[in-house]
Amino acid sequence: MKKILVVGAGGQIGSELVPHFQKIYGVENVVAADINCNSCTHLAENGPFEELDALNKDRYIEIVKKHKIDAIFNLVALLSAKGEKNPQFAWQINIGALMNSLEIAREYKCAIFTPSSIGAFGTSSPLDNTPQDTVMRPNTIYGICKVTGELLGDYYFHRYGVDARSVRFPGIISNVTLPGGGTTDYAVEIYYGAIQQKKFVCPIPAGTYLDMMYMPDALNACVQLMEADPSKLKHRNSFNITAMSFEPEQIANAIRKRMPDFTMTYDVDPVKKAIADSWPNYMNDSCAREEWNWKPKWNLETMTDDMLKIIGEKHAKGLLK
Ligand code: AKB
């Protein structure tokens, strides 16, 4: 990867992936693009930025040509819970952006990364130690888009030689940009609740295990997979990757160990509950470990130390809304 375009750069992953890439590949070699720069002024001020509606293929091509892009990260997506509010719109955005990205990658010979998700699995998948290759019949429009994306990525690779690679991300926990509309968002919001109010109302029932990962591991995964020797990849779209699996009481206990006055109650959201119940409790990520040396560094304890420290500092400086 020499010239990278991150589309949907203002979201939870993009807002940290862009600066991460800039450190590795150089500021001038990483172009951030989003529908407008309201959500990403920090990106627009610190490197090349382009306004792009990913459904506008002509404008997308113009940017790829202008910056001589050779790798596209398509991060445009409506997440799982939000997708259920308007499934037709979710399909239009998620698949529209994906198809434009794949077609442009084909025409302009770019490598392409589009994240898949634990949401690609469904109730008929084995939910414990979920294998890399197994039944995938998701129950959400988000998951249907993710499975479609995985199949299209492999199709473009086999049919046209497009260097398409992807991972199935678990819930990602971070402290720069809040996620929005996801089922795993609670595991981010709980830290903000702890720092700002010393309490949190959890929308997911106790006992619901989900795979999770701290953002620094997610960023490393993107670089490691895209830089991996292609001859070692038996899979491409998409690799299971995970760093930890926990249920709400475990993350609350990790916070309580450091903040004994923190309290958590439940107000279960039935849509999020149904989605979470259909997703793996924990995935088997041995293929990623074998094929491109995937190995997470963070666990629930080290992540909790870091999240509370960083969000606590922001709170002390009055930087939280
Ligand atoms: C969501 O909850 O929708 C996402 C995901 C796991 O893909 N964070």
XYZ file of C-alpha atoms in Angstrom, residues 168-312:
145
model
C -14.910 -10.161 10.677
C -14.584 -7.518 13.362
C -16.093 -8.114 16.782
C -17.428 -5.165 18.798
C -14.720 -2.500 18.781
C -14.072 -0.492 21.925
C -12.491 2.930 21.505
C -12.232 6.419 22.954
C -11.953 8.862 20.028
C -15.238 8.657 18.103
C -18.340 6.992 19.531
C -19.877 4.206 17.473
C -23.524 4.719 16.531
C -26.348 2.285 15.938
C -24.469 -0.920 16.771
C -25.377 -3.757 19.125
C -21.943 -3.842 20.769
C -21.914 -0.048 21.393
C -22.801 -0.663 25.039
C -19.235 -1.815 25.697
C -17.987 1.649 24.704
C -20.782 3.668 26.300
C -20.312 1.942 29.666
C -16.900 3.600 30.101
C -18.310 7.059 29.337
C -21.186 6.372 31.766
C -18.685 5.321 34.445
C -16.583 8.463 34.083
C -19.400 10.964 33.571
C -22.129 9.647 35.910
C -20.604 6.713 37.789
C -23.499 4.617 36.449
C -24.749 2.918 33.302
C -28.032 1.479 32.037
C -27.205 -1.568 29.939
C -29.396 -2.439 26.898
C -28.022 -6.004 26.619
C -29.045 -8.615 29.219
C -26.586 -10.072 31.726
C -25.110 -13.331 30.499
C -24.939 -12.281 26.819
C -21.410 -13.035 25.649
C -20.013 -11.255 22.582
C -16.571 -11.011 20.996
C -14.843 -7.671 21.525
C -11.565 -5.938 20.682
C -9.758 -2.762 21.729
C -9.172 -0.311 18.869
C -5.335 -0.550 18.795
C -5.633 -4.268 17.980
C -8.227 -3.524 15.272
C -5.905 -0.956 13.652
C -2.983 -3.396 13.689
C -5.192 -6.075 12.129
C -5.968 -3.804 9.152
C -2.281 -3.155 8.469
C -1.135 -6.720 9.145
C -3.718 -8.330 6.888
C -3.240 -5.886 4.016
C 0.563 -6.250 4.231
C 0.423 -10.058 4.538
C 2.130 -12.225 1.930
C -0.733 -13.133 -0.464
C 0.740 -16.591 -1.093
C 0.092 -17.458 2.580
C -3.604 -16.525 2.461
C -5.900 -19.501 2.070
C -8.856 -17.297 3.028
C -9.519 -13.694 2.080
C -13.078 -12.558 2.736
C -13.295 -12.697 5.664
C -11.127 -13.790 8.602
C -12.567 -14.347 12.089
C -10.564 -12.209 14.527
C -11.206 -11.641 18.204
C -9.367 -10.428 21.296
C -11.757 -11.131 24.173
C -15.289 -12.288 24.913
C -17.329 -11.030 27.859
C -20.869 -10.433 29.085
C -22.110 -7.144 30.639
C -21.455 -8.172 34.268
C -17.808 -8.871 33.490
C -17.096 -5.461 31.972
C -19.054 -3.799 34.822
C -16.949 -5.754 37.358
C -13.730 -4.713 35.618
C -14.826 -1.067 35.976
C -15.990 -1.579 39.585
C -12.541 -2.968 40.508
C -11.156 0.465 39.607
C -14.212 2.571 40.561
C -15.974 0.853 43.513
C -18.935 3.305 43.411
C -19.850 2.455 39.783
C -23.327 0.918 39.381
C -25.052 -0.769 36.442
C -28.762 -1.483 35.919
C -30.548 -2.987 32.911
C -33.178 -1.684 30.497
C -33.027 -4.338 27.796
C -33.579 -3.230 24.189
C -35.438 -6.171 22.551
C -33.984 -5.483 19.090
C -30.413 -5.406 20.390
C -31.066 -8.475 22.552
C -32.336 -10.472 19.561
C -29.328 -9.392 17.491
C -26.827 -10.175 20.255
C -28.434 -13.591 20.822
C -27.907 -14.436 17.143
C -24.173 -13.578 17.202
C -21.258 -15.775 18.339
C -20.364 -16.002 22.017
C -16.764 -16.348 20.900
C -15.188 -17.006 17.542
C -12.336 -19.277 16.592
C -9.696 -17.079 14.926
C -7.030 -19.747 14.348
C -7.007 -19.224 10.542
C -6.041 -15.539 10.962
C -3.382 -16.576 13.487
C -1.946 -19.175 11.108
C -2.241 -17.345 7.776
C -1.067 -13.829 8.750
C 0.103 -14.089 12.381
C -2.880 -12.338 13.950
C -2.318 -11.926 17.690
C -4.183 -9.388 19.843
C -2.302 -7.511 22.570
C -5.152 -6.177 24.713
C -7.499 -7.926 27.145
C -10.410 -6.749 29.314
C -8.154 -5.700 32.214
C -5.528 -3.763 30.250
C -8.200 -2.196 28.049
C -10.237 -1.079 31.075
C -7.169 0.606 32.608
C -6.532 2.464 29.360
C -10.164 3.413 28.596
C -10.769 4.823 32.104
C -7.491 6.741 32.006
C -8.076 8.322 28.584
C -11.781 9.105 29.041
C -11.054 10.326 32.592
